[in-house]
CSV table of C-alpha atoms and ligand atoms in Angstrom, one decimal:
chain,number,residue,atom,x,y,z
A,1,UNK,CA,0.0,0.0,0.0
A,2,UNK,CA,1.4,3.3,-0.6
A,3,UNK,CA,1.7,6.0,1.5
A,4,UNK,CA,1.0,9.5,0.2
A,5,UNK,CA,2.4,12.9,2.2
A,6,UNK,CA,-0.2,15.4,2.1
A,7,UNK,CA,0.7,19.2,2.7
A,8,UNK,CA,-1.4,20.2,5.3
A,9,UNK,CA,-0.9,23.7,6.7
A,10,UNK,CA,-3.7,24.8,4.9
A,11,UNK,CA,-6.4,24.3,2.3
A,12,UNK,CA,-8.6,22.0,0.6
A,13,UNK,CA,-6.2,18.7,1.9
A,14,UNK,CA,-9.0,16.5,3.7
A,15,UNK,CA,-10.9,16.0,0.2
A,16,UNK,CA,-7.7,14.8,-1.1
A,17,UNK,CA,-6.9,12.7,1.5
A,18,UNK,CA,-10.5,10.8,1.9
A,19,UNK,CA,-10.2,10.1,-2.1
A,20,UNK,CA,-7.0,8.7,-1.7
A,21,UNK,CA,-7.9,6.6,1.8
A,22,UNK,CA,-11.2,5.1,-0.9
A,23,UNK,CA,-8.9,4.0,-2.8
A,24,UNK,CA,-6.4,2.0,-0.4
A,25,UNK,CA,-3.4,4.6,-0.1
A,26,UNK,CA,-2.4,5.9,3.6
A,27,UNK,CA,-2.0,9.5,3.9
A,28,UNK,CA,-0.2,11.1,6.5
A,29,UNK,CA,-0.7,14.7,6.9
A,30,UNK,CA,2.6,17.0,6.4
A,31,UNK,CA,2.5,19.8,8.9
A,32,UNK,CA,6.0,20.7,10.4
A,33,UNK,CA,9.5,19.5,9.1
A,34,UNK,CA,8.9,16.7,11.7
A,35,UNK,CA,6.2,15.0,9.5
A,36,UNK,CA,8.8,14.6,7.0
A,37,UNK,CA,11.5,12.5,8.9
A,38,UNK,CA,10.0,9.4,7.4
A,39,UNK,CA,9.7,9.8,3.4
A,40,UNK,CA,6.1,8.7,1.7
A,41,UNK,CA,6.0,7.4,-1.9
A,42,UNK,CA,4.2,10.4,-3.1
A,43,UNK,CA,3.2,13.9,-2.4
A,44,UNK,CA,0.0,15.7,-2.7
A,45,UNK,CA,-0.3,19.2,-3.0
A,46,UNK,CA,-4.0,20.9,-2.5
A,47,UNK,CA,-5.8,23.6,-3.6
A,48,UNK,CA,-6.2,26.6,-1.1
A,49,UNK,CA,-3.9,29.7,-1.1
A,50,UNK,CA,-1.1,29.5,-2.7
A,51,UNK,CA,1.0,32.8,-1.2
A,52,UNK,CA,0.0,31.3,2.6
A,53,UNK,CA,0.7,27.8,1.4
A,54,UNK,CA,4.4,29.1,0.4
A,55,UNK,CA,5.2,31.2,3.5
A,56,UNK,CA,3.6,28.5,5.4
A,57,UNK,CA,6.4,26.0,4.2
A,58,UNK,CA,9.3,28.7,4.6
A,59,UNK,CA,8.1,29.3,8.0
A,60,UNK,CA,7.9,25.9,9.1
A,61,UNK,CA,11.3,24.5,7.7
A,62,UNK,CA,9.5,22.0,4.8
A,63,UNK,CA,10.9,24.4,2.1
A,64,UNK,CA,13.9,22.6,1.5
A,65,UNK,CA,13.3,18.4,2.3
A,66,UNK,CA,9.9,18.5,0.2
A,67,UNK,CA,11.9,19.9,-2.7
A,68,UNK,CA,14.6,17.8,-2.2
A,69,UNK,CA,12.2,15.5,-2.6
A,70,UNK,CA,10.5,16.4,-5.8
A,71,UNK,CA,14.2,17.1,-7.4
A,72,UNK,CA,14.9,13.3,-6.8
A,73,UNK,CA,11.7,12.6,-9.1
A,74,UNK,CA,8.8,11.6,-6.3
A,75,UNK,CA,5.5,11.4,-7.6
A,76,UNK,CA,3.3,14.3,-7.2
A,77,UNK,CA,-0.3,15.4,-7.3
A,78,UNK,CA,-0.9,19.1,-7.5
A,79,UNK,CA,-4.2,20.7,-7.3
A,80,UNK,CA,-5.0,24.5,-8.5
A,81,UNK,CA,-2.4,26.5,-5.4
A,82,UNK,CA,-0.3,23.3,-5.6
A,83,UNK,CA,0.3,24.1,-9.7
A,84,UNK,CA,1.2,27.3,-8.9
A,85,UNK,CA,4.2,25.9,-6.1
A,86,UNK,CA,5.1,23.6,-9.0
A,87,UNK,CA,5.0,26.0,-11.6
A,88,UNK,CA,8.8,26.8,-12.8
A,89,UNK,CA,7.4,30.8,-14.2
A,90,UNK,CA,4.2,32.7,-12.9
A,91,UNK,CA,3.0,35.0,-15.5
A,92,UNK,CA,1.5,37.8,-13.0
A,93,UNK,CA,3.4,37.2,-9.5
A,94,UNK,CA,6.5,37.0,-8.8
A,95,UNK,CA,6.4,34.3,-6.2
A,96,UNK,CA,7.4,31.2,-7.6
A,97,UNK,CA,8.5,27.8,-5.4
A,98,UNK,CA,9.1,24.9,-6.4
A,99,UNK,CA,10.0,25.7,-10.3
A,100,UNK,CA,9.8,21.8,-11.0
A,101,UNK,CA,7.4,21.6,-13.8
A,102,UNK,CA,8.9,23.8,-16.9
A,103,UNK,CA,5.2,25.4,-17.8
A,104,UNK,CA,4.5,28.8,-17.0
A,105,UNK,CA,1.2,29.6,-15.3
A,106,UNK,CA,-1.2,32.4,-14.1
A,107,UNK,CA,-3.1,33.1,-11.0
A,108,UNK,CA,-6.7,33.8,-10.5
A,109,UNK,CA,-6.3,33.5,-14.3
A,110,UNK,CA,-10.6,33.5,-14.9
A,111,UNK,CA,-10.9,36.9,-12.8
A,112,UNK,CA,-12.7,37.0,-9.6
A,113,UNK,CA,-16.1,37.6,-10.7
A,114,UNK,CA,-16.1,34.3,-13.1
A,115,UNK,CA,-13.3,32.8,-11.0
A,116,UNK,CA,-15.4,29.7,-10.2
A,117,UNK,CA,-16.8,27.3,-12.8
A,118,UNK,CA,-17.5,23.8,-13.5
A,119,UNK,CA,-17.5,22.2,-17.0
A,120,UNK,CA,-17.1,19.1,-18.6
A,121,UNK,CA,-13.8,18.8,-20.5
A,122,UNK,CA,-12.0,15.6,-21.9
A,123,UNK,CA,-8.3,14.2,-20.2
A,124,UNK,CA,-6.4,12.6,-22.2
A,125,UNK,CA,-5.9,8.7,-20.8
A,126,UNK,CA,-9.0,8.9,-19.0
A,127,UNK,CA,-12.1,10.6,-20.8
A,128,UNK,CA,-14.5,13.3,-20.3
A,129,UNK,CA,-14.4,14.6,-16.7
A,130,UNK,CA,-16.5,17.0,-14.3
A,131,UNK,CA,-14.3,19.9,-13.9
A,132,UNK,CA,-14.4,22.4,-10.4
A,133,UNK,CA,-13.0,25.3,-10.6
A,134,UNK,CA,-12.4,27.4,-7.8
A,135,UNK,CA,-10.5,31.2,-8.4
A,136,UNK,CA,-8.1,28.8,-10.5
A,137,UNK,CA,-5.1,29.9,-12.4
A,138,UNK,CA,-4.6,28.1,-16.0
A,139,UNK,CA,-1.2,27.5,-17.7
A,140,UNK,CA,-0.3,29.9,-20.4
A,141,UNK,CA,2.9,28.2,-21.9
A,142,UNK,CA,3.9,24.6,-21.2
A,143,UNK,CA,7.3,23.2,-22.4
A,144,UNK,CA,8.4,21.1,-25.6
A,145,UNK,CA,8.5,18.1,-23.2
A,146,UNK,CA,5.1,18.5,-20.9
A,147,UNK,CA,2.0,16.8,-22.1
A,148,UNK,CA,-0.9,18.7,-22.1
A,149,UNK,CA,-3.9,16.3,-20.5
A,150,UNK,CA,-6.6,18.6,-20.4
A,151,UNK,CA,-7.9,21.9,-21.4
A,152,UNK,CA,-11.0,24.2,-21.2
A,153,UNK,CA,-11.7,27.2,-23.4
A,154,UNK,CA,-7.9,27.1,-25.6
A,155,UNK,CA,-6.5,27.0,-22.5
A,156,UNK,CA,-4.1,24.1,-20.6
A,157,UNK,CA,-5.7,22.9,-17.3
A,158,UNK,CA,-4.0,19.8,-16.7
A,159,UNK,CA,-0.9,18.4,-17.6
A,160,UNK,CA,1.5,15.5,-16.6
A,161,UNK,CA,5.6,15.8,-16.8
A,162,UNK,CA,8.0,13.1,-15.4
A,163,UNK,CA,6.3,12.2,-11.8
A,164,UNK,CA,4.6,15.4,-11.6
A,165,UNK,CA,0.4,15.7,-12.0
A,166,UNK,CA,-0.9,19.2,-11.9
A,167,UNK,CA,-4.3,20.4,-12.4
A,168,UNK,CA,-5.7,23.7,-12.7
A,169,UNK,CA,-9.4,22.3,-11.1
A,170,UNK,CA,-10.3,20.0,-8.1
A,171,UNK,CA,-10.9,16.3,-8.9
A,172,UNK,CA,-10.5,15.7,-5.2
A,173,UNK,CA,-14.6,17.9,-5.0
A,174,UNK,CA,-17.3,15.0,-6.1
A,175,UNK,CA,-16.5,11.2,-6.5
A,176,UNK,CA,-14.5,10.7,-9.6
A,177,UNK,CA,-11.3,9.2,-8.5
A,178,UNK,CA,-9.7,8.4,-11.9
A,179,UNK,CA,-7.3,11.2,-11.5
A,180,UNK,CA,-6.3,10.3,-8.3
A,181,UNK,CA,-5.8,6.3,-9.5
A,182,UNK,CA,-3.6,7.6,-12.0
A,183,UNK,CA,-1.4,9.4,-9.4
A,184,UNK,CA,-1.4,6.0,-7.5
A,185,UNK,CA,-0.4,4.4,-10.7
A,186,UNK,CA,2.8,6.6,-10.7
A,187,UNK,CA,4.3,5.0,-7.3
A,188,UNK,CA,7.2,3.2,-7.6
B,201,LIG,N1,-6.3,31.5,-6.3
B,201,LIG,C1,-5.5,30.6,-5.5
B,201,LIG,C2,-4.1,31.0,-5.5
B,201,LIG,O1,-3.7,31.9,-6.3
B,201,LIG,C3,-5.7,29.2,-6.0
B,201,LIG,C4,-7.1,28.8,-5.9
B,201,LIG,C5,-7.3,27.3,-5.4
B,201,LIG,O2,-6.4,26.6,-5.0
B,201,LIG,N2,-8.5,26.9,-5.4
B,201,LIG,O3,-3.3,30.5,-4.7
């Protein structure tokens, strides 16, 4: 069974971690740099904020291990803020973390008014899918080498590179775990 670290200082991780408990992983909920002394065989990153979400992890000393961690390659599941800390370029802030997926993406990229949405889009490997949207950032420019999985009005809402899985929308709201199989599917 594999076990799946979920960043947990703030945000949407719970949803996350009940889709993944459905489907037989064991999540353990990364809080402090002490949650990370023993290494789990994948990482999830949730929606929520993503500025708090990257102070949060500066703050509490998981900067550094967890991207240690996604240099050596673990797999990784990254929902709307968690795009943005994987994102190697933001187009409108300047507050990058991560920078391990070469795309380059944009924040609140629907406006505030029409920021939340759901649609029905097709991803590629697994079919059409109910898409949430919450104040979600797109990805404006994705690398030679990313595959785009996904995308909703011309522009790229999912995409898969190396170990990494990022989505621009929530497939952790509602009951359609296929996305979330996939990223099990990536373990070791
Ligand atoms: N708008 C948020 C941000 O910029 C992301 C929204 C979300 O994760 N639902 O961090």
């Amino acid at each position: 069974m594999a076990t799946i670290g979920v960043l947990a200082v703030q945000g949407a991780f719970i949803e996350h971690e009940k889709m993944l408990s459905s489907l037989g992983a064991e999540c353990v909920e990364l809080r402090s740099a002490e949650d990370l002394k023993k290494k789990p065989d994948g990482l999830v990153l949730p929606g929520g904020e993503s500025t708090v979400q990257r102070k949060l992890l500066m703050e509490t000393g998981m900067y550094k291990p967890i991207k240690a961690w996604l240099d050596e390659g673990m797999p990784v599941l990254a929902t709307c803020a968690g795009l943005i800390l994987l994102a190697k370029d933001l187009s409108n802030d300047t507050r990058t973390c991560f920078r391990t997926l070469p795309v380059t993406v944009r924040r609140n990229a629907y406006g505030r008014q029409l920021g939340s949405f759901i649609t029905e889009a097709e991803v590629r490997h697994i079919g059409p899918m109910r898409q949430n949207f919450i104040r979600a950032p797109y990805i404006e420019k994705v690398s030679p080498e990313v595959e785009v999985l996904s995308k909703t009005n011309g522009h790229v809402t999912a995409v898969h590179y190396k170990n990494q899985l990022a989505l621009s929308f929530h497939p952790e709201v509602g009951h359609d775990a296929r996305l979330h199989q996939a990223f099990l599917n990536m373990m070791p």
